Tab-separated table of C-alpha atoms in Angstrom:
chain	number	residue	atom	x	y	z
A	1386	MET	CA	-16.480	60.555	-13.326
A	1387	SER	CA	-20.280	60.827	-12.968
A	1388	THR	CA	-21.317	58.098	-15.342
A	1389	TYR	CA	-19.332	55.486	-17.324
A	1390	TYR	CA	-21.347	55.773	-20.589
A	1391	GLU	CA	-22.399	59.064	-22.169
A	1392	SER	CA	-23.747	59.293	-25.681
A	1393	LYS	CA	-21.646	62.354	-26.459
A	1394	ASP	CA	-18.527	60.264	-25.881
A	1395	LEU	CA	-19.291	58.480	-29.163
A	1396	ALA	CA	-17.717	61.456	-30.834
A	1397	ASP	CA	-14.411	60.491	-29.169
A	1398	PHE	CA	-14.143	57.301	-31.262
A	1399	PRO	CA	-11.845	58.766	-33.888
A	1400	ASP	CA	-9.551	59.845	-31.062
A	1401	ILE	CA	-8.600	56.258	-30.334
A	1402	THR	CA	-5.422	57.233	-32.289
A	1403	GLU	CA	-4.557	59.841	-29.626
A	1404	PHE	CA	-1.987	57.595	-27.969
A	1405	ALA	CA	-0.166	54.722	-29.773
A	1406	LYS	CA	-1.106	56.401	-33.099
A	1407	GLU	CA	0.461	53.756	-35.365
A	1408	GLN	CA	-1.732	51.038	-33.853
A	1409	GLY	CA	-4.731	53.252	-33.799
A	1410	ASP	CA	-4.287	54.021	-37.524
A	1411	ASP	CA	-3.809	50.297	-38.201
A	1412	PHE	CA	-7.094	49.620	-36.373
A	1413	PHE	CA	-9.064	52.168	-38.477
A	1414	ARG	CA	-7.650	50.803	-41.716
A	1415	TYR	CA	-8.732	47.330	-40.657
A	1416	TYR	CA	-12.098	48.550	-39.298
A	1417	ASN	CA	-12.992	50.384	-42.461
A	1418	SER	CA	-11.925	47.516	-44.680
A	1419	ALA	CA	-13.816	44.924	-42.650
A	1420	THR	CA	-17.088	46.937	-42.443
A	1421	THR	CA	-17.383	48.088	-46.057
A	1422	ALA	CA	-18.588	46.034	-48.972
A	1423	GLY	CA	-16.430	43.101	-50.058
A	1424	LYS	CA	-17.631	39.633	-50.924
A	1425	LEU	CA	-20.403	40.510	-48.481
A	1426	THR	CA	-22.557	43.510	-49.101
A	1427	GLU	CA	-22.417	46.514	-46.739
A	1428	ARG	CA	-25.937	45.699	-45.832
A	1429	GLU	CA	-25.042	42.161	-44.711
A	1430	LYS	CA	-21.978	43.459	-42.793
A	1431	THR	CA	-24.096	46.120	-41.027
A	1432	LEU	CA	-26.551	43.461	-39.761
A	1433	ILE	CA	-23.623	41.289	-38.494
A	1434	ALA	CA	-22.180	44.354	-36.796
A	1435	LEU	CA	-25.583	45.071	-35.118
A	1436	ALA	CA	-25.711	41.515	-33.861
A	1437	VAL	CA	-22.191	41.753	-32.423
A	1438	ALA	CA	-22.943	45.220	-30.935
A	1439	THR	CA	-25.880	43.806	-28.965
A	1440	THR	CA	-24.259	40.572	-27.881
A	1441	GLN	CA	-21.205	42.486	-26.706
A	1442	LYS	CA	-23.571	45.048	-25.054
A	1443	CYS	CA	-21.730	48.091	-26.467
A	1444	PRO	CA	-24.075	51.098	-26.188
A	1445	TYR	CA	-21.994	53.137	-28.665
A	1446	CYS	CA	-21.977	50.393	-31.244
A	1447	ILE	CA	-25.727	49.761	-30.818
A	1448	ASP	CA	-26.340	53.508	-31.385
A	1449	VAL	CA	-24.176	53.582	-34.500
A	1450	TYR	CA	-25.368	50.405	-36.109
A	1451	THR	CA	-29.076	50.934	-35.406
A	1452	ASN	CA	-28.820	54.296	-37.093
A	1453	LYS	CA	-26.832	52.746	-39.960
A	1454	CYS	CA	-29.499	50.040	-40.453
A	1455	LEU	CA	-32.223	52.697	-40.554
A	1456	SER	CA	-30.216	54.690	-43.033
A	1457	MET	CA	-29.857	51.599	-45.241
A	1458	ALA	CA	-33.640	51.047	-45.196
A	1459	ILE	CA	-33.175	47.809	-43.276
A	1460	THR	CA	-36.481	46.914	-41.641
A	1461	ASN	CA	-37.145	46.684	-37.925
A	1462	ASP	CA	-37.972	42.979	-38.392
A	1463	GLU	CA	-34.622	42.373	-40.155
A	1464	MET	CA	-32.739	44.140	-37.405
A	1465	MET	CA	-34.570	42.142	-34.683
A	1466	GLU	CA	-33.910	38.877	-36.548
A	1467	ALA	CA	-30.184	39.729	-36.627
A	1468	VAL	CA	-30.330	40.399	-32.853
A	1469	HIS	CA	-32.107	37.033	-32.319
A	1470	THR	CA	-29.301	35.319	-34.327
A	1471	GLY	CA	-26.762	36.963	-32.034
A	1472	ALA	CA	-28.850	36.028	-28.914
A	1473	ALA	CA	-29.241	32.440	-30.077
A	1474	MET	CA	-25.492	32.175	-30.643
A	1475	ALA	CA	-24.815	33.634	-27.223
A	1476	ALA	CA	-27.266	31.163	-25.648
A	1477	GLY	CA	-25.680	28.329	-27.659
A	1478	VAL	CA	-22.240	29.262	-26.476
A	1479	VAL	CA	-23.351	29.213	-22.822
A	1480	LEU	CA	-25.144	25.910	-23.222
A	1481	ALA	CA	-22.234	24.290	-25.134
A	1482	HIS	CA	-20.011	25.175	-22.212
A	1483	SER	CA	-22.289	23.136	-19.934
A	1484	LEU	CA	-20.329	20.200	-21.336
A	1485	GLN	CA	-17.517	21.091	-18.980
A	1486	MET	CA	-20.002	21.131	-16.130
A	1487	ARG	CA	-21.480	17.810	-17.193
A	1488	LYS	CA	-18.088	16.180	-17.588
A	1489	ILE	CA	-17.121	17.209	-14.049
A	1490	ILE	CA	-20.478	16.008	-12.672
A	1491	LYS	CA	-20.068	12.640	-14.293
A	1492	LYS	CA	-16.454	12.287	-13.069
A	1493	LYS	CA	-17.240	13.360	-9.517
A	1494	GLU	CA	-20.607	11.669	-8.846
A	1495	MET	CA	-20.737	8.091	-7.626
B	1007	MET	CA	-44.434	77.341	-36.016
B	1008	ASP	CA	-43.637	80.591	-37.858
B	1009	SER	CA	-40.401	81.168	-39.669
B	1010	LYS	CA	-38.947	83.423	-36.935
B	1011	ASP	CA	-39.459	80.717	-34.282
B	1012	GLN	CA	-37.878	78.107	-36.539
B	1013	LEU	CA	-34.822	80.300	-37.173
B	1014	HIS	CA	-34.510	80.921	-33.400
B	1015	ILE	CA	-34.566	77.201	-32.674
B	1016	LEU	CA	-32.054	76.425	-35.452
B	1017	GLN	CA	-29.690	79.190	-34.280
B	1018	SER	CA	-29.668	77.855	-30.732
B	1019	ALA	CA	-28.964	74.225	-31.637
B	1020	PRO	CA	-26.624	73.083	-28.855
B	1021	GLY	CA	-22.972	72.572	-29.798
B	1022	CYS	CA	-23.559	73.583	-33.425
B	1023	ILE	CA	-20.953	75.945	-34.876
B	1024	PRO	CA	-22.955	78.587	-36.917
B	1025	PHE	CA	-23.063	77.341	-40.484
B	1026	HIS	CA	-21.682	80.513	-42.003
B	1027	GLU	CA	-18.585	80.228	-39.781
B	1028	ARG	CA	-18.167	76.534	-40.639
B	1029	VAL	CA	-18.477	77.046	-44.364
B	1030	GLU	CA	-16.215	80.177	-44.443
B	1031	HIS	CA	-13.586	78.287	-42.503
B	1032	SER	CA	-13.647	75.268	-44.834
B	1033	LEU	CA	-14.042	77.109	-48.161
B	1034	ASN	CA	-11.909	80.108	-47.132
B	1035	LYS	CA	-14.728	82.318	-48.341
B	1036	PRO	CA	-18.454	82.899	-47.825
B	1037	LEU	CA	-20.803	80.602	-49.799
B	1038	SER	CA	-21.647	82.263	-53.125
B	1039	ALA	CA	-23.472	81.344	-56.308
B	1040	ASP	CA	-21.373	80.347	-59.373
B	1041	LYS	CA	-24.080	80.568	-61.995
B	1042	ILE	CA	-27.846	80.260	-62.502
B	1043	GLU	CA	-28.766	77.210	-64.589
B	1044	ILE	CA	-31.696	75.801	-62.575
B	1045	LEU	CA	-34.898	77.828	-62.270
B	1046	GLN	CA	-36.882	76.224	-59.466
B	1047	ILE	CA	-40.417	77.504	-59.137
B	1048	ASN	CA	-42.656	76.727	-56.171
B	1049	ILE	CA	-45.995	77.354	-57.785
B	1050	GLY	CA	-48.241	76.835	-54.726
B	1051	ARG	CA	-48.474	75.380	-51.254
B	1052	ARG	CA	-51.816	73.599	-51.651
B	1053	CYS	CA	-51.487	69.791	-51.642
B	1054	ASN	CA	-53.820	66.887	-51.415
B	1055	LEU	CA	-51.462	65.239	-48.838
B	1056	THR	CA	-50.231	66.433	-45.424
B	1057	CYS	CA	-46.920	64.701	-45.028
B	1058	ARG	CA	-45.247	64.750	-41.608
B	1059	HIS	CA	-41.801	65.683	-43.030
B	1060	CYS	CA	-43.015	68.418	-45.352
B	1061	HIS	CA	-40.800	71.520	-45.035
B	1062	VAL	CA	-43.373	73.590	-47.037
B	1063	GLU	CA	-46.102	72.512	-44.461
B	1064	ALA	CA	-48.282	71.984	-47.576
B	1065	GLY	CA	-51.850	70.673	-47.338
B	1066	PRO	CA	-55.414	70.984	-48.570
B	1067	SER	CA	-56.108	74.154	-46.559
B	1068	ARG	CA	-53.217	76.180	-47.966
B	1069	THR	CA	-54.234	78.973	-50.308
B	1070	GLU	CA	-50.930	80.397	-51.593
B	1071	MET	CA	-50.799	79.889	-55.360
B	1072	MET	CA	-48.686	81.398	-58.106
B	1073	SER	CA	-50.626	83.686	-60.467
B	1074	ARG	CA	-50.597	83.462	-64.267
B	1075	GLU	CA	-48.795	86.870	-64.315
B	1076	THR	CA	-45.955	85.616	-62.190
B	1077	LEU	CA	-45.728	82.385	-64.133
B	1078	SER	CA	-45.481	84.510	-67.336
B	1079	VAL	CA	-42.415	86.291	-65.845
B	1080	CYS	CA	-40.999	82.860	-64.930
B	1081	LEU	CA	-41.507	81.797	-68.545
B	1082	GLU	CA	-39.443	84.778	-69.755
B	1083	LEU	CA	-36.687	83.798	-67.278
B	1084	ALA	CA	-36.838	80.200	-68.506
B	1085	ARG	CA	-36.043	81.533	-72.007
B	1086	MET	CA	-32.591	82.853	-70.877
B	1087	PRO	CA	-29.826	80.785	-72.462
B	1088	CYS	CA	-28.176	80.190	-69.086
B	1089	ILE	CA	-31.261	78.276	-67.820
B	1090	SER	CA	-30.948	74.533	-68.675
B	1091	THR	CA	-33.488	73.220	-66.249
B	1092	VAL	CA	-36.926	74.327	-65.109
B	1093	ASP	CA	-37.871	72.599	-61.857
B	1094	ILE	CA	-41.510	72.929	-60.785
B	1095	THR	CA	-42.455	72.115	-57.201
B	1096	GLY	CA	-45.131	72.840	-54.609
B	1097	GLY	CA	-47.308	71.687	-52.723
B	1098	SER	CA	-48.845	69.580	-55.348
B	1099	PRO	CA	-47.988	71.505	-58.563
B	1100	GLU	CA	-51.005	69.929	-60.362
B	1101	MET	CA	-53.376	71.934	-58.093
B	1102	ASN	CA	-52.242	75.217	-59.733
B	1103	HIS	CA	-54.820	75.803	-62.512
B	1104	HIS	CA	-52.116	77.398	-64.760
B	1105	LEU	CA	-49.743	74.312	-64.710
B	1106	LYS	CA	-51.058	72.783	-67.940
B	1107	TRP	CA	-50.485	76.023	-69.860
B	1108	PHE	CA	-47.113	76.563	-68.242
B	1109	ILE	CA	-45.893	73.042	-69.050
B	1110	GLY	CA	-46.971	73.542	-72.692
B	1111	GLU	CA	-45.039	76.772	-72.974
B	1112	VAL	CA	-41.853	75.610	-71.232
B	1113	GLY	CA	-42.081	72.346	-73.223
B	1114	LYS	CA	-41.593	74.353	-76.401
B	1115	LEU	CA	-38.268	75.641	-75.143
B	1116	GLY	CA	-36.628	72.252	-75.384
B	1117	LYS	CA	-35.113	72.522	-71.922
B	1118	ARG	CA	-35.039	69.960	-69.164
B	1119	LEU	CA	-38.429	70.249	-67.442
B	1120	ILE	CA	-39.019	68.654	-64.055
B	1121	VAL	CA	-42.294	68.388	-62.127
B	1122	ARG	CA	-42.158	67.175	-58.491
B	1123	SER	CA	-45.414	65.275	-58.135
B	1124	ASN	CA	-46.680	63.232	-55.262
B	1125	LEU	CA	-48.227	60.845	-57.916
B	1126	VAL	CA	-51.251	60.130	-55.596
B	1127	ILE	CA	-53.026	63.166	-57.090
B	1128	LEU	CA	-52.718	61.527	-60.626
B	1129	LEU	CA	-55.292	58.927	-59.474
B	1130	GLU	CA	-57.906	61.617	-58.893
B	1131	ALA	CA	-60.228	62.127	-61.904
B	1132	GLU	CA	-59.692	65.912	-61.987
B	1133	TYR	CA	-55.943	65.514	-62.332
B	1134	SER	CA	-55.484	62.165	-64.178
B	1135	GLY	CA	-55.073	64.071	-67.531
B	1136	PHE	CA	-51.613	65.178	-66.325
B	1137	ILE	CA	-50.232	61.787	-67.194
B	1138	ASP	CA	-50.715	62.533	-70.881
B	1139	ILE	CA	-49.627	66.169	-70.467
B	1140	PHE	CA	-46.370	65.108	-68.744
B	1141	ALA	CA	-45.589	62.482	-71.396
B	1142	GLU	CA	-46.430	64.775	-74.381
B	1143	ASN	CA	-44.089	67.442	-73.009
B	1144	ARG	CA	-41.316	64.987	-71.985
B	1145	VAL	CA	-41.621	66.135	-68.377
B	1146	GLU	CA	-39.257	64.453	-65.947
B	1147	ILE	CA	-41.253	63.340	-62.954
B	1148	VAL	CA	-39.644	63.314	-59.539
B	1149	THR	CA	-41.669	61.699	-56.769
B	1150	SER	CA	-41.057	61.102	-53.080
B	1151	LEU	CA	-41.145	57.465	-51.913
B	1152	PRO	CA	-39.492	57.590	-48.495
B	1153	ASP	CA	-39.062	53.804	-48.329
B	1154	TYR	CA	-39.824	50.736	-50.428
B	1155	HIS	CA	-41.594	49.328	-47.380
B	1156	GLU	CA	-45.225	50.334	-47.140
B	1157	ASP	CA	-45.337	50.931	-43.384
B	1158	ARG	CA	-42.448	53.408	-43.338
B	1159	THR	CA	-43.744	55.384	-46.307
B	1160	ASP	CA	-47.291	55.495	-44.872
B	1161	ARG	CA	-46.035	56.634	-41.452
B	1162	GLN	CA	-44.460	59.641	-43.106
B	1163	ARG	CA	-46.886	60.455	-45.902
B	1164	GLY	CA	-50.227	59.141	-44.658
B	1165	ALA	CA	-52.210	55.894	-44.583
B	1166	GLY	CA	-52.604	54.278	-48.024
B	1167	VAL	CA	-50.151	56.583	-49.733
B	1168	PHE	CA	-47.610	53.844	-50.607
B	1169	THR	CA	-50.260	51.713	-52.431
B	1170	ARG	CA	-51.527	54.719	-54.398
B	1171	ILE	CA	-48.011	55.761	-55.444
B	1172	ILE	CA	-47.410	52.255	-56.743
B	1173	GLN	CA	-50.745	52.338	-58.649
B	1174	ALA	CA	-49.823	55.667	-60.198
B	1175	MET	CA	-46.374	54.343	-61.094
B	1176	ARG	CA	-47.890	51.426	-62.902
B	1177	LEU	CA	-49.941	53.803	-64.999
B	1178	LEU	CA	-46.854	55.935	-65.716
B	1179	ASN	CA	-44.870	52.770	-66.653
B	1180	LYS	CA	-47.607	51.827	-69.136
B	1181	LYS	CA	-47.245	55.253	-70.622
B	1182	GLY	CA	-43.498	54.626	-71.080
B	1183	TYR	CA	-42.127	56.289	-68.012
B	1184	GLY	CA	-39.152	54.426	-66.533
B	1185	GLN	CA	-39.027	52.125	-69.609
B	1186	GLU	CA	-35.632	51.811	-71.285
B	1187	GLY	CA	-35.374	53.794	-74.498
B	1188	SER	CA	-38.543	55.711	-74.030
B	1189	GLY	CA	-36.880	58.966	-73.015
B	1190	LEU	CA	-39.582	59.359	-70.364
B	1191	VAL	CA	-37.949	59.700	-66.959
B	1192	ILE	CA	-39.391	59.026	-63.544
B	1193	ASP	CA	-37.010	59.445	-60.594
B	1194	ILE	CA	-37.700	58.583	-56.941
B	1195	VAL	CA	-36.669	60.479	-53.838
B	1196	HIS	CA	-35.686	58.602	-50.755
B	1197	ASN	CA	-35.852	60.638	-47.558
B	1198	PRO	CA	-35.612	58.928	-44.161
B	1199	ALA	CA	-38.827	58.310	-42.325
B	1200	GLY	CA	-37.417	59.389	-39.023
B	1201	ALA	CA	-34.574	61.278	-37.289
B	1202	TYR	CA	-31.588	59.722	-39.076
B	1203	LEU	CA	-29.485	60.432	-42.141
B	1204	PRO	CA	-30.004	58.672	-45.500
B	1205	GLY	CA	-27.653	55.801	-46.511
B	1206	ALA	CA	-25.468	55.641	-49.617
B	1207	GLN	CA	-27.420	56.519	-52.728
B	1208	ASN	CA	-25.904	53.891	-54.906
B	1209	SER	CA	-26.578	50.926	-52.591
B	1210	LEU	CA	-30.081	52.184	-51.734
B	1211	GLY	CA	-30.773	52.633	-55.405
B	1212	VAL	CA	-30.080	48.942	-56.005
B	1213	GLU	CA	-32.315	47.904	-53.028
B	1214	TYR	CA	-35.118	50.141	-54.290
B	1215	LYS	CA	-34.859	48.806	-57.900
B	1216	GLN	CA	-34.805	45.141	-56.778
B	1217	ASN	CA	-37.695	45.561	-54.359
B	1218	LEU	CA	-39.909	47.725	-56.537
B	1219	LEU	CA	-39.355	45.548	-59.616
B	1220	ASN	CA	-39.583	42.155	-57.875
B	1221	ILE	CA	-42.352	42.820	-55.383
B	1222	GLN	CA	-44.386	45.714	-56.915
B	1223	GLU	CA	-43.525	45.254	-60.562
B	1224	VAL	CA	-42.764	48.946	-61.184
B	1225	LEU	CA	-39.859	50.664	-62.882
B	1226	PHE	CA	-38.079	53.907	-62.299
B	1227	ASN	CA	-34.922	55.568	-63.469
B	1228	THR	CA	-32.828	56.956	-60.642
B	1229	LEU	CA	-32.982	57.137	-56.892
B	1230	PHE	CA	-32.161	60.474	-55.245
B	1231	CYS	CA	-31.233	60.333	-51.552
B	1232	ILE	CA	-32.288	63.558	-49.867
B	1233	THR	CA	-31.521	64.426	-46.290
B	1234	ASN	CA	-34.447	65.839	-44.338
B	1235	VAL	CA	-33.646	69.479	-43.684
B	1236	PRO	CA	-34.854	70.665	-40.251
B	1237	VAL	CA	-37.533	73.078	-41.524
B	1238	GLY	CA	-41.286	73.191	-41.297
B	1239	ARG	CA	-43.102	70.057	-40.205
B	1240	TYR	CA	-39.881	68.077	-40.005
B	1241	LEU	CA	-38.404	70.581	-37.542
B	1242	GLU	CA	-41.625	70.355	-35.505
B	1243	TYR	CA	-41.410	66.527	-35.546
B	1244	LEU	CA	-37.797	66.720	-34.326
B	1245	MET	CA	-38.767	69.051	-31.454
B	1246	LYS	CA	-41.802	67.047	-30.385
B	1247	SER	CA	-40.040	63.705	-30.505
B	1248	GLY	CA	-37.029	64.992	-28.562
B	1249	ASN	CA	-34.687	64.294	-31.486
B	1250	PHE	CA	-33.707	67.870	-32.385
B	1251	ALA	CA	-30.364	68.112	-30.485
B	1252	ASP	CA	-29.208	64.655	-31.581
B	1253	TYR	CA	-30.250	65.250	-35.188
B	1254	MET	CA	-28.464	68.634	-35.402
B	1255	ALA	CA	-25.390	66.922	-33.834
B	1256	ASP	CA	-25.568	64.238	-36.504
B	1257	LEU	CA	-25.826	66.896	-39.287
B	1258	CYS	CA	-23.023	69.061	-37.872
B	1259	GLY	CA	-20.803	66.089	-37.149
B	1260	ALA	CA	-21.213	64.835	-40.687
B	1261	TYR	CA	-20.299	68.207	-42.306
B	1262	ASN	CA	-18.452	67.555	-45.541
B	1263	PRO	CA	-16.514	70.385	-47.127
B	1264	LEU	CA	-16.855	68.611	-50.538
B	1265	ALA	CA	-20.619	68.681	-50.149
B	1266	ALA	CA	-20.385	72.384	-49.276
B	1267	GLU	CA	-18.590	73.005	-52.570
B	1268	ASN	CA	-21.375	71.253	-54.480
B	1269	VAL	CA	-24.553	72.655	-52.834
B	1270	MET	CA	-27.421	73.192	-55.225
B	1271	CYS	CA	-27.945	76.867	-54.409
B	1272	LYS	CA	-24.638	77.694	-56.208
B	1273	LYS	CA	-26.409	77.066	-59.541
B	1274	THR	CA	-30.077	77.709	-58.698
B	1275	ILE	CA	-32.533	80.506	-58.241
B	1276	SER	CA	-35.714	79.659	-56.440
B	1277	VAL	CA	-38.991	81.564	-57.036
B	1278	GLY	CA	-41.723	81.648	-54.436
B	1279	TRP	CA	-45.441	81.602	-55.200
B	1280	ASP	CA	-45.659	85.401	-54.881
B	1281	GLY	CA	-42.548	86.076	-57.145
B	1282	THR	CA	-40.074	86.518	-54.306
B	1283	LEU	CA	-36.532	85.190	-55.112
B	1284	TYR	CA	-34.688	82.820	-52.833
B	1285	ASP	CA	-31.519	80.786	-52.802
B	1286	CYS	CA	-33.492	77.589	-52.231
B	1287	ASP	CA	-36.901	76.127	-51.415
B	1288	PHE	CA	-35.888	75.793	-47.715
B	1289	ASN	CA	-35.030	79.469	-47.446
B	1290	GLN	CA	-38.504	80.175	-48.970
B	1291	MET	CA	-40.111	78.417	-46.019
B	1292	LEU	CA	-37.938	80.285	-43.575
B	1293	ASN	CA	-38.757	83.611	-45.227
B	1294	LEU	CA	-35.146	84.272	-46.118
B	1295	PRO	CA	-35.117	85.917	-49.576
B	1296	VAL	CA	-31.903	86.484	-51.524
B	1297	ASN	CA	-29.977	89.304	-49.993
B	1298	HIS	CA	-26.549	90.951	-49.997
B	1299	GLY	CA	-27.538	93.453	-52.703
B	1300	ALA	CA	-29.336	90.997	-55.016
B	1301	PRO	CA	-32.841	91.892	-55.989
B	1302	ALA	CA	-35.449	89.770	-54.208
B	1303	ASP	CA	-38.440	90.111	-56.540
B	1304	ILE	CA	-38.857	88.504	-59.828
B	1305	THR	CA	-39.988	91.727	-61.460
B	1306	ASP	CA	-36.565	93.176	-60.592
B	1307	PHE	CA	-34.655	90.146	-61.805
B	1308	ASP	CA	-31.064	91.153	-62.630
B	1309	LEU	CA	-28.922	88.250	-63.842
B	1310	GLN	CA	-25.646	90.087	-63.238
B	1311	LYS	CA	-26.503	90.819	-59.615
B	1312	LEU	CA	-27.814	87.358	-59.006
B	1313	VAL	CA	-25.310	85.192	-60.735
B	1314	ASP	CA	-22.527	85.566	-58.113
B	1315	ARG	CA	-24.667	86.539	-55.182
B	1316	LYS	CA	-23.687	85.606	-51.629
B	1317	ILE	CA	-25.994	82.822	-50.436
B	1318	VAL	CA	-28.187	83.439	-47.456
B	1319	THR	CA	-27.394	80.670	-44.994
B	1320	GLY	CA	-28.466	79.328	-41.545
B	1321	ASN	CA	-27.980	76.213	-39.501
B	1322	HIS	CA	-30.625	74.371	-41.602
B	1323	CYS	CA	-28.008	74.391	-44.420
B	1324	TYR	CA	-26.147	71.618	-42.576
B	1325	GLY	CA	-28.867	69.414	-44.096
B	1326	CYS	CA	-27.324	69.882	-47.549
B	1327	THR	CA	-23.682	69.437	-46.476
B	1328	ALA	CA	-23.858	66.334	-44.350
B	1329	GLY	CA	-22.219	63.072	-45.462
B	1330	ALA	CA	-22.522	62.619	-49.248
B	1331	GLY	CA	-24.422	65.936	-49.499
B	1332	SER	CA	-28.003	66.510	-50.442
B	1333	SER	CA	-29.835	68.375	-53.156
B	1334	CYS	CA	-33.055	68.159	-55.164
B	1335	GLN	CA	-31.052	65.810	-57.440
B	1336	GLY	CA	-29.903	63.627	-54.542
B	1337	SER	CA	-26.335	63.216	-53.239
B	1338	THR	CA	-23.756	65.700	-54.403
B	1339	VAL	CA	-20.577	63.762	-53.537
B	1340	ASN	CA	-19.777	60.445	-55.117
């Protein structure tokens, strides 16, 4: 395997059902239901998906959801704001976990 | 880039199954016309704008212009009972000196009459009279506004174009265009300002309506989402920006057999400025006249031979069959 990530591999996504088809089909039903308009608009869900794609550092998802944002006439500023929301959440999650560190410090130090 | 070079590039798109094979496989037959109900006439390639996505490569220096004689033959064709819609395009159609006369004559036929205007030209003193001419003849205006954000529209169509389109729309709204109950229709075309496919027409239509009404205080009737077809300046942009292979992969990957069933060429005949007949405006720019035994000049027009003609296709046709489909009236699959 020459590289781990190749953009052409994105086309393989529907083939997740290749093995364990039942679970794969279940996933796609869930995926389609969760990413199309419900109480939230498709536009809102697409921005959430973009934020998750970047925080999870998935190059395939970033490709798909950046293109989808462009297609939906979402502005560059709106996309970047969504990424900042994800980044702030990720930073907050890290900093919140410093509580464990601080608790240990306080227990161990004289 | 001349049409031969464009066709060569399109044919050699990496990983793209030739369109005619794809369509024959999915429809179990070659793509053929069903009827002729739309007469689309490209009356000239001169334009006051030089848009980066223009498949016609129109601009102020173009000289090709349909003559009064050819327009007279078009008028005779427009009289045929099978023609329900006359769709006038360009370039900027207003720059053809015979347009006023032609609209007056077609207007008398009581058929649906569309003019594809960039609207910017209506702010120029020489052409501002067309606002009244359009309204008097119940012309449906279709205009391209790639995005409801100024920066994206201006990147594609030129600096200051967004503001001028909005100014012209306000004048047309005052005339009654876009106003409920007026019967005067102005539709907007959304076409992506880059190398990506358009989103869903319904949801984008809602976004356009809210933004244009709330922020710009202008009204319109319907949004048409049109996929940029890789022809002319748009193809050149794809090549220069390194997006060609990915864009063709997107188009081919999004091939939709239902959209192939509904392509506009199945009910359209397209007339070039010199009277040559084509299956569509994109084929015009690729110099691909109607073929397969159908007469390719307006003076030899033969309804029987044209009505079920085999369509001349190429890989650019993937532009009309991707996703929800694309036509001059927007998406073709709900």
